[in-house]
Amino acid sequence: MASLNVGNLGEYLREQRRNAQLSLRQLADAAGVSNPYLSQIERGLRKPSADVLQQVAKALRISAETLYVRAGILDEKERDELETRAVILADPSINERQKQVLLQIYESFRKENGFEVSEYAGDLAYADDVDATADGPRTADGSDASPKDHPSS
């Protein structure tokens, strides 16, 4: 079964390399691996480590998680969860506190829907210590929404 995954990985890498219009040698140089080793991966003869897959993914400008799934290192569901988290964490339109709160809500919904709380929930540890109401209500952008600064009529 592992060889099936490795073959599938090799075919996928070859396709991605060709789509990127890179020769085997160019990709090997960009990824920092040897040309013969990369050739063996593409032909399904070698199973690369997660580190090598990450280097190759970076050189191809594709998701390392996708390669991990193809290689059988990561489960498809785990990849989807990781990608969801990555998108949230990469969003420049919300601040760090908002990102942590959003991830906490995401975990809560997953748990409510019967999914296990992931090992990545530990990344939310400091968000658990934050009392969302400690400073009073907040607006969507995280600013203080309390009426104390507004004159009463």
mmCIF file of C-alpha atoms in Angstrom:
data_model
loop_
_atom_site.group_PDB
_atom_site.id
_atom_site.type_symbol
_atom_site.label_atom_id
_atom_site.label_comp_id
_atom_site.label_asym_id
_atom_site.label_seq_id
_atom_site.Cartn_x
_atom_site.Cartn_y
_atom_site.Cartn_z
ATOM 1 C CA MET A 1 0.000 0.000 0.000
ATOM 2 C CA ALA A 2 2.883 2.385 0.783
ATOM 3 C CA SER A 3 4.320 1.837 -2.685
ATOM 4 C CA LEU A 4 0.958 2.806 -4.169
ATOM 5 C CA ASN A 5 1.099 6.091 -2.241
ATOM 6 C CA VAL A 6 4.704 6.663 -3.265
ATOM 7 C CA GLY A 7 3.870 6.001 -6.932
ATOM 8 C CA ASN A 8 0.890 8.309 -6.709
ATOM 9 C CA LEU A 9 3.151 10.915 -5.106
ATOM 10 C CA GLY A 10 5.764 10.527 -7.847
ATOM 11 C CA GLU A 11 3.240 10.928 -10.641
ATOM 12 C CA TYR A 12 1.765 13.962 -8.919
ATOM 13 C CA LEU A 13 5.202 15.548 -8.439
ATOM 14 C CA ARG A 14 6.105 14.959 -12.076
ATOM 15 C CA GLU A 15 2.840 16.567 -13.163
ATOM 16 C CA GLN A 16 3.393 19.570 -10.881
ATOM 17 C CA ARG A 17 6.989 19.950 -12.064
ATOM 18 C CA ARG A 18 5.912 19.905 -15.697
ATOM 19 C CA ASN A 19 3.108 22.398 -15.013
ATOM 20 C CA ALA A 20 5.710 24.672 -13.433
ATOM 21 C CA GLN A 21 7.825 24.187 -16.583
ATOM 22 C CA LEU A 22 10.830 23.015 -14.585
ATOM 23 C CA SER A 23 13.305 20.347 -15.554
ATOM 24 C CA LEU A 24 14.102 17.632 -13.056
ATOM 25 C CA ARG A 25 17.495 19.245 -12.491
ATOM 26 C CA GLN A 26 15.978 22.710 -11.951
ATOM 27 C CA LEU A 27 13.539 21.395 -9.365
ATOM 28 C CA ALA A 28 16.237 19.369 -7.623
ATOM 29 C CA ASP A 29 18.439 22.478 -7.390
ATOM 30 C CA ALA A 30 15.566 24.661 -6.153
ATOM 31 C CA ALA A 31 14.558 22.077 -3.547
ATOM 32 C CA GLY A 32 18.101 21.350 -2.422
ATOM 33 C CA VAL A 33 17.967 17.625 -3.197
ATOM 34 C CA SER A 34 19.989 15.560 -5.622
ATOM 35 C CA ASN A 35 18.799 15.053 -9.168
ATOM 36 C CA PRO A 36 18.962 11.209 -8.939
ATOM 37 C CA TYR A 37 17.048 11.215 -5.627
ATOM 38 C CA LEU A 38 14.268 13.392 -7.053
ATOM 39 C CA SER A 39 14.114 11.142 -10.115
ATOM 40 C CA GLN A 40 13.686 8.102 -7.846
ATOM 41 C CA ILE A 41 10.866 9.853 -5.977
ATOM 42 C CA GLU A 42 9.094 10.640 -9.244
ATOM 43 C CA ARG A 43 9.414 7.034 -10.372
ATOM 44 C CA GLY A 44 7.994 5.761 -7.066
ATOM 45 C CA LEU A 45 11.228 4.087 -5.984
ATOM 46 C CA ARG A 46 11.844 6.243 -2.908
ATOM 47 C CA LYS A 47 9.616 7.542 -0.153
ATOM 48 C CA PRO A 48 10.879 10.989 0.840
ATOM 49 C CA SER A 49 10.807 12.410 4.345
ATOM 50 C CA ALA A 50 8.410 15.163 5.353
ATOM 51 C CA ASP A 51 11.332 17.619 5.270
ATOM 52 C CA VAL A 52 12.188 16.745 1.673
ATOM 53 C CA LEU A 53 8.520 17.014 0.689
ATOM 54 C CA GLN A 54 8.369 20.432 2.309
ATOM 55 C CA GLN A 55 11.431 21.595 0.350
ATOM 56 C CA VAL A 56 9.979 20.271 -2.921
ATOM 57 C CA ALA A 57 6.584 21.865 -2.195
ATOM 58 C CA LYS A 58 8.255 25.204 -1.519
ATOM 59 C CA ALA A 59 10.226 24.974 -4.769
ATOM 60 C CA LEU A 60 7.019 24.138 -6.679
ATOM 61 C CA ARG A 61 5.021 26.748 -4.747
ATOM 62 C CA ILE A 62 2.366 24.228 -3.758
ATOM 63 C CA SER A 63 0.951 23.083 -0.416
ATOM 64 C CA ALA A 64 3.260 20.788 1.538
ATOM 65 C CA GLU A 65 0.162 19.290 3.155
ATOM 66 C CA THR A 66 -1.040 18.097 -0.251
ATOM 67 C CA LEU A 67 2.246 16.243 -0.724
ATOM 68 C CA TYR A 68 1.992 14.796 2.795
ATOM 69 C CA VAL A 69 -1.439 13.383 1.957
ATOM 70 C CA ARG A 70 -0.157 11.950 -1.335
ATOM 71 C CA ALA A 71 2.761 10.325 0.507
ATOM 72 C CA GLY A 72 0.476 8.856 3.188
ATOM 73 C CA ILE A 73 2.053 10.967 5.945
ATOM 74 C CA LEU A 74 -1.058 13.028 6.617
ATOM 75 C CA ASP A 75 -4.721 12.079 6.554
ATOM 76 C CA GLU A 76 -6.993 14.025 4.159
ATOM 77 C CA LYS A 77 -9.169 15.280 7.036
ATOM 78 C CA GLU A 78 -6.098 16.506 8.920
ATOM 79 C CA ARG A 79 -4.962 18.363 5.803
ATOM 80 C CA ASP A 80 -8.313 20.112 5.461
ATOM 81 C CA GLU A 81 -8.178 21.164 9.094
ATOM 82 C CA LEU A 82 -4.586 22.397 8.744
ATOM 83 C CA GLU A 83 -5.435 24.379 5.633
ATOM 84 C CA THR A 84 -8.442 25.966 7.372
ATOM 85 C CA ARG A 85 -6.212 26.998 10.254
ATOM 86 C CA ALA A 86 -3.522 28.303 7.897
ATOM 87 C CA VAL A 87 -6.021 30.470 6.018
ATOM 88 C CA ILE A 88 -7.315 31.960 9.260
ATOM 89 C CA LEU A 89 -3.815 32.615 10.596
ATOM 90 C CA ALA A 90 -2.677 34.179 7.310
ATOM 91 C CA ASP A 91 -5.599 36.612 7.032
ATOM 92 C CA PRO A 92 -4.127 40.129 7.302
ATOM 93 C CA SER A 93 -7.535 41.745 7.810
ATOM 94 C CA ILE A 94 -7.954 40.489 11.380
ATOM 95 C CA ASN A 95 -5.675 40.898 14.371
ATOM 96 C CA GLU A 96 -3.972 38.113 16.338
ATOM 97 C CA ARG A 97 -6.564 38.085 19.134
ATOM 98 C CA GLN A 98 -9.377 37.769 16.585
ATOM 99 C CA LYS A 99 -7.552 34.938 14.836
ATOM 100 C CA GLN A 100 -7.199 33.033 18.112
ATOM 101 C CA VAL A 101 -10.857 33.575 19.013
ATOM 102 C CA LEU A 102 -11.944 32.440 15.539
ATOM 103 C CA LEU A 103 -9.821 29.295 15.836
ATOM 104 C CA GLN A 104 -11.318 28.643 19.259
ATOM 105 C CA ILE A 105 -14.838 28.916 17.802
ATOM 106 C CA TYR A 106 -13.824 26.620 14.932
ATOM 107 C CA GLU A 107 -12.616 23.985 17.423
ATOM 108 C CA SER A 108 -15.826 24.364 19.407
ATOM 109 C CA PHE A 109 -17.965 23.728 16.310
ATOM 110 C CA ARG A 110 -15.846 20.727 15.319
ATOM 111 C CA LYS A 111 -16.240 19.260 18.797
ATOM 112 C CA GLU A 112 -19.989 19.944 18.776
ATOM 113 C CA ASN A 113 -20.279 18.130 15.423
ATOM 114 C CA GLY A 114 -18.547 15.036 16.786
ATOM 115 C CA PHE A 115 -15.011 15.586 15.505
ATOM 116 C CA GLU A 116 -12.106 15.036 17.835
ATOM 117 C CA VAL A 117 -10.378 18.133 19.110
ATOM 118 C CA SER A 118 -7.176 18.184 17.130
ATOM 119 C CA GLU A 119 -3.664 18.106 18.489
ATOM 120 C CA TYR A 120 -3.340 21.575 16.972
ATOM 121 C CA ALA A 121 -5.855 22.935 19.472
ATOM 122 C CA GLY A 122 -2.872 23.394 21.772
ATOM 123 C CA ASP A 123 -1.997 26.382 19.621
ATOM 124 C CA LEU A 124 -5.045 28.024 21.165
ATOM 125 C CA ALA A 125 -3.807 27.627 24.724
ATOM 126 C CA TYR A 126 -3.374 31.295 25.416
ATOM 127 C CA ALA A 127 -6.759 32.084 23.886
ATOM 128 C CA ASP A 128 -8.354 29.850 26.530
ATOM 129 C CA ASP A 129 -6.882 32.092 29.219
ATOM 130 C CA VAL A 130 -8.416 35.218 27.705
ATOM 131 C CA ASP A 131 -11.812 36.116 29.103
ATOM 132 C CA ALA A 132 -13.650 37.629 26.165
ATOM 133 C CA THR A 133 -15.785 39.717 28.504
ATOM 134 C CA ALA A 134 -13.024 40.844 30.874
ATOM 135 C CA ASP A 135 -12.736 44.234 29.215
ATOM 136 C CA GLY A 136 -16.389 44.481 28.337
ATOM 137 C CA PRO A 137 -18.020 43.870 24.984
ATOM 138 C CA ARG A 138 -16.011 44.163 21.801
ATOM 139 C CA THR A 139 -16.919 45.093 18.256
ATOM 140 C CA ALA A 140 -16.118 42.786 15.324
ATOM 141 C CA ASP A 141 -12.747 44.501 14.889
ATOM 142 C CA GLY A 142 -11.840 43.836 18.529
ATOM 143 C CA SER A 143 -12.189 47.430 19.700
ATOM 144 C CA ASP A 144 -13.972 48.329 22.926
ATOM 145 C CA ALA A 145 -17.736 48.604 22.450
ATOM 146 C CA SER A 146 -18.615 49.544 25.989
ATOM 147 C CA PRO A 147 -20.873 52.552 26.396
ATOM 148 C CA LYS A 148 -18.720 54.072 29.184
ATOM 149 C CA ASP A 149 -17.086 56.525 26.738
ATOM 150 C CA HIS A 150 -20.365 57.629 25.251
ATOM 151 C CA PRO A 151 -22.342 60.447 26.947
ATOM 152 C CA SER A 152 -25.739 59.431 28.176
ATOM 153 C CA SER A 153 -28.831 61.301 26.982
#
